[in-house]
Amino acid sequence: MHVKPGSRKGPLVVNDEDADDSVTVFLQQRAVEGAANDALVKILAQHFGVAKRDVDIVRGHASRIKHVRIDR
């Protein structure tokens, strides 16, 4: 998953057609003090229809490329 913090497009979840099973998420929040990560969890929970507690950033807390687990 690619995250674009500080984007004017956000919040928006886009499937990447060029990459296998990859998603780009555009967020308005900047990557300051975890604000972008919090916003990512919230938008993914809304997008997939799950609770925020069911979305977990597994790897990439300080990176724009993240691995996320979503429990249903």
N, CA and C atoms as an extended XYZ file, in Angstrom:
216
Properties=species:S:1:pos:R:3:atomname:S:1:resname:S:1:resid:I:1 pbc="F F F"
N         0.840       -1.158        0.000 N   MET     1
C         0.000        0.000        0.000 CA  MET     1
C         0.895        1.233        0.000 C   MET     1
N         0.561        2.168       -0.858 N   HIS     2
C         1.286        3.430       -0.923 CA  HIS     2
C         0.403        4.509       -0.303 C   HIS     2
N         0.993        5.313        0.558 N   VAL     3
C         0.256        6.378        1.229 CA  VAL     3
C         0.834        7.714        0.786 C   VAL     3
N        -0.047        8.637        0.419 N   LYS     4
C         0.352        9.976       -0.005 CA  LYS     4
C        -0.204       10.993        0.989 C   LYS     4
N         0.529       11.267        2.083 N   PRO     5
C         0.042       12.243        3.064 CA  PRO     5
C         0.160       13.669        2.533 C   PRO     5
N        -0.680       14.547        3.045 N   GLY     6
C        -0.644       15.952        2.653 CA  GLY     6
C        -1.161       16.185        1.240 C   GLY     6
N        -2.007       15.298        0.747 N   SER     7
C        -2.517       15.389       -0.615 CA  SER     7
C        -3.797       16.216       -0.658 C   SER     7
N        -3.971       16.951       -1.726 N   ARG     8
C        -5.209       17.710       -1.909 CA  ARG     8
C        -6.344       16.815       -2.390 C   ARG     8
N        -6.012       15.627       -2.891 N   LYS     9
C        -7.027       14.697       -3.401 CA  LYS     9
C        -7.788       13.992       -2.288 C   LYS     9
N        -7.187       13.880       -1.127 N   GLY    10
C        -7.681       12.998       -0.078 CA  GLY    10
C        -8.954       13.439        0.587 C   GLY    10
N        -9.567       12.578        1.350 N   PRO    11
C        -9.216       11.161        1.478 CA  PRO    11
C        -9.765       10.356        0.304 C   PRO    11
N        -8.913        9.510       -0.254 N   LEU    12
C        -9.275        8.745       -1.436 CA  LEU    12
C        -8.477        7.455       -1.475 C   LEU    12
N        -9.141        6.337       -1.772 N   VAL    13
C        -8.492        5.037       -1.914 CA  VAL    13
C        -8.579        4.645       -3.382 C   VAL    13
N        -7.418        4.344       -3.997 N   VAL    14
C        -7.365        4.028       -5.421 CA  VAL    14
C        -6.637        2.712       -5.620 C   VAL    14
N        -7.230        1.800       -6.388 N   ASN    15
C        -6.545        0.558       -6.752 CA  ASN    15
C        -5.558        0.854       -7.872 C   ASN    15
N        -4.304        0.393       -7.711 N   ASP    16
C        -3.288        0.575       -8.738 CA  ASP    16
C        -3.408       -0.542       -9.761 C   ASP    16
N        -3.687       -0.188      -11.000 N   GLU    17
C        -3.818       -1.198      -12.046 CA  GLU    17
C        -2.462       -1.744      -12.474 C   GLU    17
N        -1.397       -0.954      -12.314 N   ASP    18
C        -0.063       -1.375      -12.742 CA  ASP    18
C         0.563       -2.375      -11.787 C   ASP    18
N         0.225       -2.313      -10.523 N   ALA    19
C         0.837       -3.184       -9.513 CA  ALA    19
C        -0.167       -4.244       -9.066 C   ALA    19
N         0.345       -5.409       -8.723 N   ASP    20
C        -0.517       -6.500       -8.265 CA  ASP    20
C        -1.012       -6.234       -6.851 C   ASP    20
N        -2.327       -6.206       -6.687 N   ASP    21
C        -2.958       -6.057       -5.374 CA  ASP    21
C        -2.430       -4.864       -4.585 C   ASP    21
N        -2.092       -3.796       -5.249 N   SER    22
C        -1.576       -2.617       -4.568 CA  SER    22
C        -2.645       -1.525       -4.555 C   SER    22
N        -2.621       -0.751       -3.498 N   VAL    23
C        -3.592        0.321       -3.308 CA  VAL    23
C        -2.832        1.593       -2.959 C   VAL    23
N        -3.280        2.722       -3.488 N   THR    24
C        -2.738        4.020       -3.101 CA  THR    24
C        -3.822        4.762       -2.334 C   THR    24
N        -3.442        5.317       -1.188 N   VAL    25
C        -4.378        6.069       -0.361 CA  VAL    25
C        -3.874        7.505       -0.272 C   VAL    25
N        -4.700        8.446       -0.703 N   PHE    26
C        -4.383        9.866       -0.624 CA  PHE    26
C        -5.022       10.422        0.647 C   PHE    26
N        -4.215       11.056        1.489 N   LEU    27
C        -4.686       11.605        2.764 CA  LEU    27
C        -4.399       13.093        2.833 C   LEU    27
N        -5.317       13.853        3.401 N   GLN    28
C        -5.091       15.281        3.592 CA  GLN    28
C        -4.155       15.543        4.768 C   GLN    28
N        -4.147       14.664        5.750 N   GLN    29
C        -3.320       14.855        6.937 CA  GLN    29
C        -1.843       14.689        6.582 C   GLN    29
N        -1.029       15.481        7.236 N   ARG    30
C         0.418       15.377        7.045 CA  ARG    30
C         0.979       14.299        7.960 C   ARG    30
N         2.140       13.817        7.613 N   ALA    31
C         2.801       12.763        8.389 CA  ALA    31
C         3.526       13.376        9.587 C   ALA    31
N         2.757       13.919       10.518 N   VAL    32
C         3.307       14.555       11.716 CA  VAL    32
C         2.660       13.907       12.933 C   VAL    32
N         3.487       13.362       13.818 N   GLU    33
C         3.035       12.762       15.079 CA  GLU    33
C         1.939       11.710       14.878 C   GLU    33
N         2.036       10.934       13.809 N   GLY    34
C         1.104        9.836       13.590 CA  GLY    34
C        -0.255       10.230       13.038 C   GLY    34
N        -0.437       11.490       12.680 N   ALA    35
C        -1.746       11.940       12.187 CA  ALA    35
C        -2.131       11.230       10.891 C   ALA    35
N        -1.172       11.030       10.001 N   ALA    36
C        -1.469       10.350        8.737 CA  ALA    36
C        -1.801        8.877        8.977 C   ALA    36
N        -1.093        8.228        9.893 N   ASN    37
C        -1.390        6.824       10.205 CA  ASN    37
C        -2.786        6.684       10.805 C   ASN    37
N        -3.148        7.589       11.698 N   ASP    38
C        -4.492        7.566       12.293 CA  ASP    38
C        -5.563        7.760       11.218 C   ASP    38
N        -5.309        8.693       10.303 N   ALA    39
C        -6.258        8.940        9.221 CA  ALA    39
C        -6.339        7.738        8.284 C   ALA    39
N        -5.205        7.084        8.048 N   LEU    40
C        -5.188        5.893        7.197 CA  LEU    40
C        -6.057        4.789        7.785 C   LEU    40
N        -5.904        4.543        9.073 N   VAL    41
C        -6.705        3.510        9.738 CA  VAL    41
C        -8.189        3.849        9.627 C   VAL    41
N        -8.534        5.101        9.837 N   LYS    42
C        -9.936        5.520        9.778 CA  LYS    42
C       -10.517        5.352        8.376 C   LYS    42
N        -9.798        5.801        7.342 N   ILE    43
C       -10.331        5.727        5.981 CA  ILE    43
C       -10.417        4.286        5.493 C   ILE    43
N        -9.448        3.439        5.878 N   LEU    44
C        -9.509        2.033        5.479 CA  LEU    44
C       -10.659        1.311        6.178 C   LEU    44
N       -10.893        1.641        7.441 N   ALA    45
C       -12.016        1.041        8.167 CA  ALA    45
C       -13.341        1.412        7.498 C   ALA    45
N       -13.485        2.666        7.106 N   GLN    46
C       -14.703        3.098        6.419 CA  GLN    46
C       -14.825        2.429        5.053 C   GLN    46
N       -13.719        2.364        4.323 N   HIS    47
C       -13.726        1.802        2.969 CA  HIS    47
C       -14.116        0.323        2.965 C   HIS    47
N       -13.593       -0.442        3.930 N   PHE    48
C       -13.847       -1.875        3.977 CA  PHE    48
C       -14.999       -2.255        4.908 C   PHE    48
N       -15.605       -1.277        5.564 N   GLY    49
C       -16.763       -1.538        6.412 CA  GLY    49
C       -16.445       -2.324        7.670 C   GLY    49
N       -15.311       -2.028        8.290 N   VAL    50
C       -14.907       -2.693        9.528 CA  VAL    50
C       -14.642       -1.632       10.589 C   VAL    50
N       -14.475       -2.080       11.831 N   ALA    51
C       -14.141       -1.162       12.918 CA  ALA    51
C       -12.668       -0.762       12.818 C   ALA    51
N       -12.336        0.414       13.357 N   LYS    52
C       -10.942        0.873       13.330 CA  LYS    52
C       -10.010       -0.097       14.041 C   LYS    52
N       -10.509       -0.785       15.064 N   ARG    53
C        -9.663       -1.727       15.801 CA  ARG    53
C        -9.289       -2.943       14.951 C   ARG    53
N       -10.016       -3.164       13.843 N   ASP    54
C        -9.740       -4.292       12.955 CA  ASP    54
C        -8.721       -3.961       11.868 C   ASP    54
N        -8.236       -2.733       11.835 N   VAL    55
C        -7.222       -2.312       10.862 CA  VAL    55
C        -5.916       -2.117       11.615 C   VAL    55
N        -4.866       -2.807       11.155 N   ASP    56
C        -3.577       -2.765       11.846 CA  ASP    56
C        -2.461       -2.505       10.841 C   ASP    56
N        -1.638       -1.492       11.100 N   ILE    57
C        -0.453       -1.251       10.281 CA  ILE    57
C         0.618       -2.207       10.774 C   ILE    57
N         0.941       -3.205        9.960 N   VAL    58
C         1.883       -4.247       10.350 CA  VAL    58
C         3.320       -3.771       10.183 C   VAL    58
N         3.582       -3.089        9.072 N   ARG    59
C         4.944       -2.643        8.786 CA  ARG    59
C         4.874       -1.316        8.047 C   ARG    59
N         5.832       -0.432        8.314 N   GLY    60
C         5.908        0.835        7.607 CA  GLY    60
C         5.310        2.012        8.340 C   GLY    60
N         5.351        1.997        9.661 N   HIS    61
C         4.776        3.104       10.438 CA  HIS    61
C         5.389        4.455       10.072 C   HIS    61
N         6.668        4.472        9.709 N   ALA    62
C         7.350        5.726        9.385 CA  ALA    62
C         7.666        5.819        7.897 C   ALA    62
N         6.972        5.044        7.080 N   SER    63
C         7.242        4.995        5.648 CA  SER    63
C         5.961        5.267        4.874 C   SER    63
N         6.100        5.649        3.619 N   ARG    64
C         4.928        5.835        2.767 CA  ARG    64
C         4.444        4.513        2.183 C   ARG    64
N         5.282        3.492        2.242 N   ILE    65
C         4.885        2.151        1.815 CA  ILE    65
C         4.576        1.350        3.068 C   ILE    65
N         3.352        0.867        3.161 N   LYS    66
C         2.896        0.205        4.382 CA  LYS    66
C         2.301       -1.160        4.069 C   LYS    66
N         2.401       -2.037        5.044 N   HIS    67
C         1.722       -3.327        5.003 CA  HIS    67
C         0.639       -3.262        6.071 C   HIS    67
N        -0.591       -3.502        5.659 N   VAL    68
C        -1.736       -3.343        6.547 CA  VAL    68
C        -2.519       -4.652        6.595 C   VAL    68
N        -2.953       -5.026        7.798 N   ARG    69
C        -3.812       -6.195        7.975 CA  ARG    69
C        -5.207       -5.702        8.360 C   ARG    69
N        -6.208       -6.269        7.687 N   ILE    70
C        -7.594       -5.913        7.974 CA  ILE    70
C        -8.325       -7.187        8.359 C   ILE    70
N        -8.821       -7.240        9.588 N   ASP    71
C        -9.577       -8.388       10.083 CA  ASP    71
C       -11.056       -8.134        9.840 C   ASP    71
N       -11.735       -9.149        9.377 N   ARG    72
C       -13.179       -9.010        9.129 CA  ARG    72
C       -13.951       -9.889       10.050 C   ARG    72
